Coordinates of N, CA and C in Angstrom, one line a residue:
M255 N -11.1 -22.5 7.4 CA -11.3 -21.1 7.7 C -11.9 -20.4 6.6
K256 N -12.6 -19.3 6.8 CA -13.2 -18.5 5.8 C -12.2 -17.6 5.2
S257 N -12.2 -17.4 3.9 CA -11.3 -16.5 3.2 C -11.7 -15.1 3.6
I258 N -10.7 -14.3 3.9 CA -10.9 -12.9 4.3 C -10.3 -12.0 3.2
A259 N -9.6 -12.5 2.3 CA -9.0 -11.7 1.2 C -10.1 -11.1 0.3
Q260 N -9.8 -9.9 -0.1 CA -10.7 -9.2 -1.0 C -10.6 -9.8 -2.4
P261 N -11.8 -10.1 -3.0 CA -11.7 -10.6 -4.4 C -11.2 -9.5 -5.3
R262 N -10.5 -9.9 -6.4 CA -10.0 -9.0 -7.4 C -10.2 -9.5 -8.8
I263 N -10.3 -8.6 -9.7 CA -10.4 -9.0 -11.1 C -9.0 -9.1 -11.8
V264 N -8.8 -10.2 -12.4 CA -7.5 -10.5 -13.0 C -7.7 -11.0 -14.4
R265 N -6.6 -10.9 -15.2 CA -6.6 -11.6 -16.5 C -5.5 -12.6 -16.5
L266 N -5.9 -13.8 -16.9 CA -5.0 -15.0 -16.9 C -5.1 -15.6 -18.2
G267 N -4.0 -15.4 -19.0 CA -4.1 -15.9 -20.4 C -5.2 -15.0 -21.2
K268 N -6.1 -15.7 -21.8 CA -7.1 -15.0 -22.6 C -8.4 -14.7 -21.7
L269 N -8.4 -15.2 -20.5 CA -9.6 -15.1 -19.7 C -9.6 -14.2 -18.6
Q270 N -10.6 -13.4 -18.4 CA -10.8 -12.6 -17.2 C -11.3 -13.5 -16.1
A271 N -11.0 -13.2 -14.8 CA -11.4 -14.0 -13.7 C -11.5 -13.2 -12.4
V272 N -12.4 -13.7 -11.6 CA -12.4 -13.2 -10.2 C -11.4 -14.1 -9.4
E273 N -10.5 -13.5 -8.7 CA -9.5 -14.3 -7.9 C -9.7 -13.9 -6.4
I274 N -9.7 -14.9 -5.6 CA -9.7 -14.7 -4.1 C -8.4 -15.2 -3.6
P275 N -7.4 -14.4 -3.4 CA -6.1 -14.8 -3.1 C -6.0 -15.6 -1.7
A276 N -4.9 -16.3 -1.6 CA -4.6 -17.0 -0.3 C -3.0 -17.0 -0.2
S277 N -2.5 -17.7 0.7 CA -1.1 -17.8 0.9 C -0.4 -18.4 -0.3
A278 N 0.9 -18.1 -0.5 CA 1.6 -18.6 -1.7 C 1.6 -20.1 -1.8
E279 N 1.6 -20.8 -0.7 CA 1.7 -22.2 -0.7 C 0.3 -22.9 -0.8
A280 N -0.7 -22.2 -0.8 CA -2.1 -22.7 -0.8 C -2.4 -23.4 -2.2
P281 N -3.1 -24.5 -2.2 CA -3.7 -25.0 -3.4 C -4.6 -24.0 -4.1
V282 N -4.9 -24.2 -5.4 CA -5.7 -23.3 -6.2 C -6.9 -24.1 -6.7
A283 N -8.1 -23.6 -6.4 CA -9.4 -24.1 -7.0 C -9.8 -23.3 -8.2
V284 N -9.8 -23.9 -9.4 CA -10.3 -23.2 -10.6 C -11.7 -23.7 -10.8
C285 N -12.7 -22.7 -10.6 CA -14.1 -23.1 -10.5 C -14.8 -22.4 -11.7
L286 N -15.5 -23.2 -12.5 CA -16.1 -22.8 -13.8 C -17.6 -22.7 -13.7
H287 N -18.1 -21.5 -14.1 CA -19.6 -21.3 -14.0 C -20.3 -22.1 -15.0
G288 N -21.7 -22.0 -14.9 CA -22.5 -22.7 -15.8 C -22.9 -21.8 -17.0
Y289 N -23.7 -22.4 -17.9 CA -24.1 -21.7 -19.1 C -25.0 -20.5 -18.7
G290 N -24.6 -19.3 -19.2 CA -25.4 -18.1 -19.0 C -25.1 -17.3 -17.8
A291 N -24.2 -17.9 -17.0 CA -23.7 -17.1 -15.8 C -22.4 -16.4 -16.1
D292 N -21.7 -16.0 -15.1 CA -20.4 -15.4 -15.4 C -19.4 -15.7 -14.2
M293 N -18.3 -15.0 -14.2 CA -17.2 -15.3 -13.3 C -17.6 -15.0 -11.8
R294 N -18.6 -14.1 -11.6 CA -19.1 -13.8 -10.3 C -20.1 -14.7 -9.7
D295 N -20.6 -15.6 -10.5 CA -21.8 -16.4 -10.1 C -21.5 -17.3 -9.0
L296 N -20.3 -18.0 -9.0 CA -20.0 -19.0 -8.0 C -19.0 -18.5 -7.0
A297 N -18.6 -17.2 -7.0 CA -17.6 -16.7 -6.1 C -18.0 -16.7 -4.7
S298 N -19.3 -16.7 -4.4 CA -19.8 -16.8 -3.0 C -19.4 -18.1 -2.4
L299 N -19.1 -19.2 -3.2 CA -18.8 -20.5 -2.6 C -17.6 -20.3 -1.7
A300 N -16.6 -19.4 -2.0 CA -15.4 -19.3 -1.2 C -15.7 -18.8 0.2
L301 N -16.8 -18.1 0.3 CA -17.2 -17.6 1.6 C -18.2 -18.5 2.4
E302 N -18.9 -19.3 1.6 CA -19.9 -20.2 2.2 C -19.3 -21.4 2.9
M303 N -18.1 -21.8 2.5 CA -17.4 -23.0 3.0 C -16.4 -22.6 4.1
D304 N -16.5 -23.2 5.2 CA -15.6 -23.0 6.3 C -14.5 -24.0 6.2
L305 N -13.5 -23.8 5.4 CA -12.4 -24.8 5.2 C -11.4 -24.7 6.3
R306 N -10.7 -25.8 6.5 CA -9.8 -25.8 7.7 C -8.4 -25.2 7.3
R307 N -8.1 -25.1 6.0 CA -6.9 -24.5 5.6 C -7.1 -23.6 4.4
P308 N -6.2 -22.7 4.1 CA -6.4 -21.7 3.0 C -6.5 -22.4 1.7
L309 N -7.3 -21.8 0.8 CA -7.5 -22.2 -0.6 C -7.6 -20.9 -1.4
R310 N -6.8 -20.9 -2.4 CA -6.9 -19.8 -3.4 C -7.9 -20.1 -4.4
W311 N -8.8 -19.2 -4.7 CA -9.9 -19.5 -5.7 C -9.7 -18.6 -6.9
V312 N -10.0 -19.2 -8.1 CA -10.0 -18.5 -9.3 C -11.3 -18.9 -10.1
F313 N -12.1 -17.9 -10.4 CA -13.4 -18.1 -11.1 C -13.4 -17.4 -12.4
P314 N -13.0 -18.1 -13.5 CA -12.9 -17.5 -14.8 C -14.2 -17.2 -15.5
N315 N -14.2 -16.2 -16.4 CA -15.3 -16.0 -17.3 C -15.2 -16.9 -18.5
G316 N -16.3 -17.5 -18.9 CA -16.3 -18.3 -20.1 C -16.0 -17.4 -21.3
P317 N -15.3 -17.9 -22.4 CA -14.9 -17.1 -23.5 C -16.0 -16.6 -24.4
M318 N -17.2 -17.2 -24.3 CA -18.3 -16.9 -25.2 C -19.3 -16.0 -24.6
G319 N -19.6 -14.9 -25.2 CA -20.7 -14.0 -24.7 C -22.0 -14.5 -25.2
I320 N -23.1 -14.4 -24.4 CA -24.4 -14.7 -24.8 C -25.3 -13.5 -24.4
G321 N -26.6 -13.6 -24.7 CA -27.5 -12.5 -24.4 C -27.6 -12.2 -22.9
G322 N -27.9 -10.9 -22.6 CA -28.1 -10.6 -21.2 C -26.8 -10.4 -20.4
G323 N -25.7 -10.4 -21.1 CA -24.4 -10.3 -20.3 C -23.9 -11.6 -19.8
G324 N -24.5 -12.7 -20.1 CA -24.0 -14.0 -19.6 C -22.9 -14.5 -20.4
R325 N -22.2 -15.5 -19.9 CA -21.1 -16.1 -20.6 C -21.3 -17.6 -20.7
A326 N -20.6 -18.3 -21.6 CA -20.7 -19.7 -21.7 C -19.3 -20.3 -22.1
W327 N -19.1 -21.5 -21.9 CA -17.9 -22.2 -22.3 C -18.0 -22.8 -23.7
F328 N -19.2 -23.2 -24.1 CA -19.4 -23.6 -25.5 C -20.9 -23.4 -25.8
P329 N -21.3 -23.3 -27.1 CA -22.7 -23.0 -27.4 C -23.6 -24.2 -27.2
I330 N -24.9 -23.9 -26.9 CA -25.9 -24.9 -26.8 C -27.1 -24.4 -27.6
D331 N -28.0 -25.3 -27.9 CA -29.3 -25.0 -28.6 C -30.2 -24.3 -27.6
E332 N -30.5 -23.0 -27.8 CA -31.3 -22.2 -26.8 C -32.7 -22.7 -26.8
E333 N -33.3 -23.1 -28.0 CA -34.6 -23.6 -28.1 C -34.8 -24.9 -27.3
R334 N -33.8 -25.8 -27.5 CA -33.8 -27.1 -26.7 C -33.7 -26.8 -25.2
L335 N -32.9 -25.8 -24.8 CA -32.8 -25.5 -23.4 C -34.1 -25.0 -22.8
A336 N -34.8 -24.2 -23.6 CA -36.1 -23.7 -23.1 C -37.1 -24.9 -22.9
G337 N -37.0 -25.8 -23.9 CA -37.9 -27.0 -23.7 C -37.5 -27.8 -22.5
Y338 N -36.2 -28.0 -22.2 CA -35.8 -28.8 -21.1 C -36.3 -28.1 -19.8
E339 N -36.2 -26.8 -19.8 CA -36.7 -26.0 -18.6 C -38.2 -26.2 -18.4
R340 N -38.9 -26.5 -19.4 CA -40.4 -26.8 -19.3 C -40.6 -28.3 -19.0
G341 N -39.6 -29.0 -18.9 CA -39.8 -30.5 -18.6 C -39.9 -31.4 -19.8
E342 N -39.4 -30.9 -20.9 CA -39.5 -31.7 -22.2 C -38.2 -32.4 -22.4
G343 N -37.8 -33.2 -21.5 CA -36.6 -34.0 -21.6 C -35.4 -33.3 -21.1
A344 N -34.2 -33.8 -21.3 CA -33.0 -33.2 -20.8 C -31.8 -33.4 -21.8
F345 N -30.8 -32.6 -21.6 CA -29.7 -32.7 -22.5 C -29.0 -34.1 -22.4
D346 N -28.6 -34.7 -23.5 CA -27.8 -35.9 -23.5 C -26.6 -35.7 -24.5
L347 N -25.5 -35.5 -23.9 CA -24.3 -35.2 -24.7 C -23.3 -36.4 -24.6
S348 N -23.8 -37.6 -24.2 CA -23.0 -38.7 -24.0 C -22.4 -39.3 -25.3
A349 N -23.0 -39.0 -26.4 CA -22.5 -39.5 -27.7 C -22.0 -38.4 -28.5
A350 N -21.8 -37.2 -27.9 CA -21.4 -36.1 -28.7 C -20.2 -35.4 -28.1
R351 N -19.4 -34.6 -28.9 CA -18.4 -33.7 -28.4 C -18.8 -32.3 -28.8
P352 N -19.3 -31.5 -27.8 CA -19.8 -30.2 -28.1 C -18.8 -29.3 -28.9
K353 N -19.3 -28.7 -29.9 CA -18.5 -27.7 -30.7 C -18.1 -26.6 -29.7
G354 N -16.8 -26.3 -29.7 CA -16.3 -25.2 -28.9 C -15.7 -25.7 -27.6
M355 N -15.9 -27.0 -27.2 CA -15.4 -27.5 -26.0 C -13.8 -27.5 -26.0
D356 N -13.3 -27.9 -27.1 CA -11.8 -28.0 -27.2 C -11.2 -26.6 -27.0
A357 N -11.8 -25.6 -27.7 CA -11.2 -24.2 -27.5 C -11.4 -23.7 -26.1
A358 N -12.5 -24.0 -25.4 CA -12.7 -23.6 -24.1 C -11.6 -24.3 -23.2
R359 N -11.5 -25.6 -23.4 CA -10.5 -26.4 -22.6 C -9.1 -25.7 -22.8
D360 N -8.7 -25.4 -24.0 CA -7.4 -24.8 -24.2 C -7.2 -23.5 -23.5
A361 N -8.3 -22.7 -23.5 CA -8.2 -21.4 -22.8 C -8.0 -21.5 -21.3
V362 N -8.7 -22.5 -20.7 CA -8.5 -22.8 -19.3 C -7.1 -23.4 -19.0
L363 N -6.6 -24.2 -19.8 CA -5.3 -24.7 -19.7 C -4.3 -23.6 -19.7
E364 N -4.5 -22.6 -20.6 CA -3.6 -21.5 -20.6 C -3.7 -20.7 -19.3
L365 N -4.9 -20.5 -18.8 CA -5.1 -19.8 -17.5 C -4.3 -20.5 -16.4
V366 N -4.4 -21.8 -16.3 CA -3.7 -22.5 -15.3 C -2.2 -22.3 -15.5
T367 N -1.7 -22.3 -16.7 CA -0.3 -22.1 -16.9 C 0.1 -20.7 -16.4
A368 N -0.8 -19.7 -16.6 CA -0.5 -18.4 -16.1 C -0.5 -18.3 -14.6
L369 N -1.1 -19.2 -13.9 CA -1.1 -19.2 -12.5 C 0.3 -19.6 -11.9
E370 N 1.1 -20.2 -12.7 CA 2.4 -20.6 -12.3 C 2.5 -21.5 -11.1
V371 N 1.6 -22.5 -11.0 CA 1.6 -23.5 -10.0 C 1.6 -24.8 -10.6
S372 N 2.1 -25.8 -9.9 CA 2.2 -27.2 -10.4 C 0.8 -27.8 -10.4
W373 N 0.5 -28.7 -11.3 CA -0.8 -29.3 -11.4 C -1.2 -30.0 -10.2
D374 N -0.3 -30.5 -9.4 CA -0.7 -31.3 -8.2 C -1.2 -30.3 -7.1
R375 N -1.2 -29.0 -7.3 CA -1.8 -28.0 -6.4 C -3.1 -27.5 -7.0
V376 N -3.5 -28.0 -8.1 CA -4.7 -27.4 -8.8 C -5.9 -28.3 -8.6
I377 N -7.0 -27.8 -8.1 CA -8.3 -28.5 -8.0 C -9.2 -27.9 -9.1
L378 N -9.7 -28.7 -9.9 CA -10.6 -28.3 -11.0 C -12.1 -28.6 -10.6
G379 N -13.0 -27.7 -11.0 CA -14.4 -27.9 -10.7 C -15.3 -26.9 -11.3
G380 N -16.6 -27.2 -11.2 CA -17.5 -26.2 -11.7 C -18.9 -26.7 -11.6
F381 N -19.9 -25.9 -12.1 CA -21.3 -26.2 -12.1 C -21.8 -26.4 -13.5
S382 N -22.6 -27.4 -13.7 CA -23.3 -27.6 -15.0 C -22.3 -27.7 -16.2
Q383 N -22.4 -26.7 -17.1 CA -21.5 -26.8 -18.2 C -20.0 -26.7 -17.7
G384 N -19.8 -25.9 -16.6 CA -18.5 -25.9 -16.0 C -18.0 -27.2 -15.5
A385 N -18.9 -28.0 -14.9 CA -18.5 -29.3 -14.4 C -18.1 -30.2 -15.6
M386 N -18.9 -30.2 -16.7 CA -18.6 -31.0 -17.8 C -17.2 -30.6 -18.4
L387 N -16.9 -29.3 -18.5 CA -15.6 -28.9 -19.0 C -14.5 -29.3 -18.0
S388 N -14.8 -29.3 -16.7 CA -13.8 -29.7 -15.7 C -13.3 -31.2 -15.9
V389 N -14.2 -32.1 -16.3 CA -13.8 -33.4 -16.6 C -12.8 -33.5 -17.8
E390 N -13.2 -32.7 -18.8 CA -12.3 -32.7 -20.0 C -10.9 -32.1 -19.6
L391 N -10.9 -31.1 -18.8 CA -9.6 -30.5 -18.3 C -8.8 -31.5 -17.5
A392 N -9.4 -32.2 -16.7 CA -8.7 -33.2 -15.9 C -8.1 -34.3 -16.8
L393 N -8.8 -34.6 -17.9 CA -8.2 -35.6 -18.8 C -7.1 -35.0 -19.7
A394 N -7.2 -33.7 -20.0 CA -6.3 -33.1 -21.0 C -5.1 -32.5 -20.3
A395 N -5.1 -32.2 -19.1 CA -4.0 -31.6 -18.4 C -2.7 -32.3 -18.5
P396 N -1.6 -31.7 -18.6 CA -0.3 -32.4 -18.8 C 0.1 -33.3 -17.6
Q397 N -0.4 -32.9 -16.4 CA -0.3 -33.8 -15.3 C -1.6 -33.9 -14.5
A398 N -1.8 -34.9 -13.7 CA -3.0 -35.0 -13.0 C -3.2 -33.8 -12.0
P399 N -4.4 -33.3 -11.9 CA -4.7 -32.3 -10.9 C -4.9 -32.9 -9.5
R400 N -5.0 -32.1 -8.5 CA -5.1 -32.6 -7.2 C -6.5 -33.3 -7.0
G401 N -7.5 -32.8 -7.7 CA -8.9 -33.4 -7.6 C -9.8 -32.6 -8.5
A402 N -11.1 -33.0 -8.5 CA -12.1 -32.4 -9.3 C -13.4 -32.4 -8.6
F403 N -14.2 -31.4 -8.7 CA -15.6 -31.4 -8.2 C -16.5 -31.0 -9.3
L404 N -17.6 -31.8 -9.4 CA -18.5 -31.8 -10.5 C -19.9 -31.6 -10.0
L405 N -20.4 -30.4 -10.0 CA -21.7 -30.0 -9.5 C -22.7 -29.9 -10.6
S406 N -23.7 -30.8 -10.6 CA -24.8 -30.9 -11.6 C -24.2 -30.9 -13.0
G407 N -23.2 -31.8 -13.2 CA -22.7 -32.1 -14.6 C -23.3 -33.3 -15.2
N408 N -22.8 -33.7 -16.3 CA -23.3 -34.9 -17.0 C -22.2 -35.5 -17.8
L409 N -22.5 -36.7 -18.3 CA -21.5 -37.4 -19.1 C -21.5 -36.8 -20.5
V410 N -20.3 -36.5 -21.0 CA -20.0 -35.9 -22.3 C -19.0 -36.8 -23.1
D411 N -19.3 -37.1 -24.3 CA -18.4 -37.9 -25.2 C -17.9 -39.1 -24.5
A412 N -18.8 -40.0 -24.2 CA -18.5 -41.2 -23.4 C -17.4 -42.0 -23.9
A413 N -17.3 -42.2 -25.2 CA -16.2 -43.0 -25.8 C -14.9 -42.4 -25.6
S414 N -14.7 -41.1 -25.7 CA -13.4 -40.5 -25.4 C -13.1 -40.6 -23.9
L415 N -14.1 -40.4 -23.1 CA -13.8 -40.5 -21.6 C -13.3 -41.9 -21.3
A416 N -14.0 -42.9 -21.8 CA -13.6 -44.3 -21.5 C -12.2 -44.6 -21.9
A417 N -11.8 -44.0 -23.0 CA -10.4 -44.3 -23.5 C -9.4 -43.5 -22.8
R418 N -9.7 -42.4 -22.2 CA -8.7 -41.5 -21.6 C -8.7 -41.5 -20.1
A419 N -9.8 -41.7 -19.5 CA -9.9 -41.6 -18.0 C -9.0 -42.5 -17.2
P420 N -8.8 -43.8 -17.7 CA -7.9 -44.7 -16.9 C -6.5 -44.1 -16.7
A421 N -6.1 -43.2 -17.5 CA -4.8 -42.6 -17.3 C -4.7 -41.7 -16.1
R422 N -5.9 -41.4 -15.6 CA -6.0 -40.6 -14.3 C -6.5 -41.5 -13.2
K423 N -6.2 -42.7 -13.3 CA -6.7 -43.7 -12.2 C -6.2 -43.2 -10.8
G424 N -7.2 -43.2 -9.9 CA -6.9 -42.8 -8.5 C -7.3 -41.3 -8.3
L425 N -7.7 -40.6 -9.3 CA -8.0 -39.1 -9.1 C -9.2 -39.0 -8.2
P426 N -9.0 -38.2 -7.1 CA -10.2 -37.9 -6.2 C -11.2 -37.0 -6.9
F427 N -12.5 -37.3 -6.7 CA -13.5 -36.4 -7.3 C -14.7 -36.4 -6.4
F428 N -15.5 -35.3 -6.5 CA -16.7 -35.1 -5.8 C -17.8 -34.8 -6.8
Q429 N -19.0 -35.4 -6.7 CA -20.0 -35.1 -7.6 C -21.4 -35.0 -6.8
S430 N -22.2 -34.0 -7.3 CA -23.5 -33.9 -6.7 C -24.5 -33.6 -7.8
H431 N -25.8 -34.0 -7.6 CA -26.8 -33.8 -8.6 C -28.2 -34.0 -8.0
G432 N -29.1 -33.2 -8.5 CA -30.5 -33.2 -8.1 C -31.3 -34.3 -8.8
T433 N -32.1 -35.0 -8.1 CA -32.9 -36.1 -8.7 C -34.0 -35.6 -9.6
Q434 N -34.3 -34.3 -9.5 CA -35.4 -33.7 -10.3 C -34.8 -32.7 -11.3
D435 N -33.6 -32.8 -11.6 CA -32.9 -31.8 -12.6 C -33.6 -31.9 -13.9
P436 N -34.2 -30.8 -14.4 CA -34.9 -30.9 -15.8 C -33.9 -30.6 -16.9
I437 N -32.7 -30.1 -16.6 CA -31.8 -29.6 -17.7 C -30.8 -30.7 -18.0
L438 N -30.0 -31.1 -17.0 CA -29.0 -32.1 -17.1 C -29.5 -33.3 -16.2
G439 N -30.1 -34.3 -16.8 CA -30.9 -35.3 -16.1 C -30.0 -36.1 -15.1
Y440 N -30.7 -36.6 -14.1 CA -30.0 -37.3 -13.0 C -29.4 -38.6 -13.6
E441 N -30.0 -39.2 -14.6 CA -29.5 -40.5 -15.1 C -28.1 -40.2 -15.8
G442 N -28.0 -39.1 -16.5 CA -26.7 -38.7 -17.1 C -25.6 -38.5 -16.1
A443 N -26.0 -38.0 -14.9 CA -25.0 -37.8 -13.8 C -24.6 -39.2 -13.3
V444 N -25.5 -40.1 -13.1 CA -25.2 -41.4 -12.6 C -24.2 -42.1 -13.6
K445 N -24.5 -42.0 -14.9 CA -23.7 -42.6 -15.9 C -22.3 -42.0 -15.9
L446 N -22.2 -40.7 -15.6 CA -20.8 -40.1 -15.5 C -20.1 -40.7 -14.3
H447 N -20.8 -40.8 -13.2 CA -20.1 -41.3 -12.0 C -19.7 -42.8 -12.2
E448 N -20.5 -43.5 -12.9 CA -20.2 -44.9 -13.2 C -19.0 -45.0 -14.1
A449 N -18.9 -44.1 -15.1 CA -17.8 -44.1 -16.0 C -16.5 -43.8 -15.4
L450 N -16.5 -42.8 -14.5 CA -15.3 -42.3 -13.8 C -14.8 -43.4 -12.8
T451 N -15.7 -44.0 -12.0 CA -15.3 -45.0 -11.1 C -14.8 -46.3 -11.8
A452 N -15.4 -46.6 -13.0 CA -15.0 -47.7 -13.7 C -13.5 -47.5 -14.2
A453 N -13.2 -46.2 -14.4 CA -11.8 -45.9 -14.9 C -10.8 -45.8 -13.7
G454 N -11.3 -46.0 -12.5 CA -10.4 -46.0 -11.3 C -10.4 -44.7 -10.6
W455 N -11.2 -43.7 -10.9 CA -11.3 -42.5 -10.1 C -12.0 -42.8 -8.8
H456 N -11.7 -42.1 -7.8 CA -12.2 -42.3 -6.5 C -13.1 -41.1 -6.1
G457 N -14.4 -41.3 -6.0 CA -15.3 -40.2 -5.7 C -16.6 -40.6 -5.0
D458 N -17.2 -39.6 -4.3 CA -18.5 -39.7 -3.7 C -19.5 -39.0 -4.6
F459 N -20.7 -39.5 -4.5 CA -21.8 -38.9 -5.3 C -22.9 -38.6 -4.2
V460 N -23.2 -37.3 -4.1 CA -24.2 -36.8 -3.3 C -25.4 -36.4 -4.1
E461 N -26.5 -37.1 -3.9 CA -27.8 -36.8 -4.6 C -28.7 -36.0 -3.7
F462 N -29.5 -35.2 -4.2 CA -30.4 -34.4 -3.4 C -31.7 -34.3 -4.1
R463 N -32.7 -34.1 -3.3 CA -34.1 -33.9 -3.9 C -34.2 -32.4 -4.3
G464 N -34.1 -32.2 -5.6 CA -34.1 -30.9 -6.1 C -33.7 -30.9 -7.6
A465 N -33.5 -29.6 -8.1 CA -33.3 -29.5 -9.5 C -31.9 -29.1 -9.8
H466 N -31.7 -28.1 -10.6 CA -30.4 -27.7 -11.1 C -29.8 -26.6 -10.2
A467 N -29.1 -27.1 -9.1 CA -28.7 -26.1 -8.1 C -27.6 -26.7 -7.2
I468 N -27.1 -25.9 -6.3 CA -26.1 -26.3 -5.3 C -26.7 -26.1 -3.9
P469 N -27.5 -27.0 -3.4 CA -28.2 -26.8 -2.1 C -27.2 -27.2 -1.0
G470 N -27.8 -27.2 0.2 CA -27.0 -27.5 1.4 C -26.2 -28.8 1.4
P471 N -26.9 -29.9 1.0 CA -26.2 -31.2 1.0 C -25.0 -31.2 0.1
A472 N -25.2 -30.6 -1.1 CA -24.0 -30.5 -2.0 C -22.9 -29.7 -1.5
L473 N -23.3 -28.6 -0.9 CA -22.2 -27.7 -0.3 C -21.5 -28.3 0.8
E474 N -22.2 -29.1 1.7 CA -21.6 -29.8 2.8 C -20.6 -30.8 2.3
G475 N -21.1 -31.6 1.3 CA -20.2 -32.6 0.7 C -19.0 -32.0 0.0
L476 N -19.2 -30.9 -0.7 CA -18.0 -30.3 -1.3 C -17.0 -29.7 -0.3
T477 N -17.5 -29.2 0.8 CA -16.7 -28.7 1.9 C -15.8 -29.8 2.4
A478 N -16.4 -31.0 2.7 CA -15.7 -32.1 3.2 C -14.7 -32.6 2.2
F479 N -15.0 -32.6 0.9 CA -14.1 -33.1 -0.1 C -12.9 -32.2 -0.2
L480 N -13.1 -30.9 -0.2 CA -12.0 -29.9 -0.3 C -11.1 -30.0 1.0
D481 N -11.7 -30.1 2.1 CA -11.0 -30.3 3.3 C -10.0 -31.5 3.3
G482 N -10.5 -32.5 2.6 CA -9.7 -33.7 2.5 C -8.5 -33.5 1.5
L483 N -8.5 -32.5 0.7 CA -7.5 -32.3 -0.3 C -6.5 -31.2 0.2
L484 N -6.8 -30.5 1.3 CA -6.0 -29.4 1.7 C -5.0 -29.8 2.8

């Protein structure tokens, strides 16, 4: 069913967020925006998906402000980003742990604590940089979340993931990625899916002909995934 609750701005821990309330017993989806966007960017997802049961949505603002009023979860090299947008390669963070990721992770963990819900009712997810942080959150949470959705994300810090992800064996996840993504390459998304499934996570991968986006096929797959968790 489509959410009919009015969005509201809340502060949870250190982070401001758009919240779309639901019934007290409903699971909570914590959805993280991409680099340069803000808490309002993905809020329309709650209205675009016709879910069979209620879902409470929380869309936090990244802790880091950047030019033009955008937000981020951790810094990136703006010159490299501009080059990637021109087709000059794509980000590869598989051998790196981005500066600022740990602080962003801790801020979102504090946000979830402020929600006062058990982790088995929390669904983590996001787009691009938000998807990459969602993987880290699923690994670092004190208990396993209900699931995770990773929209146009990539493999980050592969060695750490390989060591920690088996502790979340059986975690349901959904992943989507464009085969023509110039920013976070398709190959990096495939490597992420392979790493998670090798660790025992259970998830579908929806690829689509397109770039860095959330088109119809990804939205349909995400809807089915969330319905399966509700």
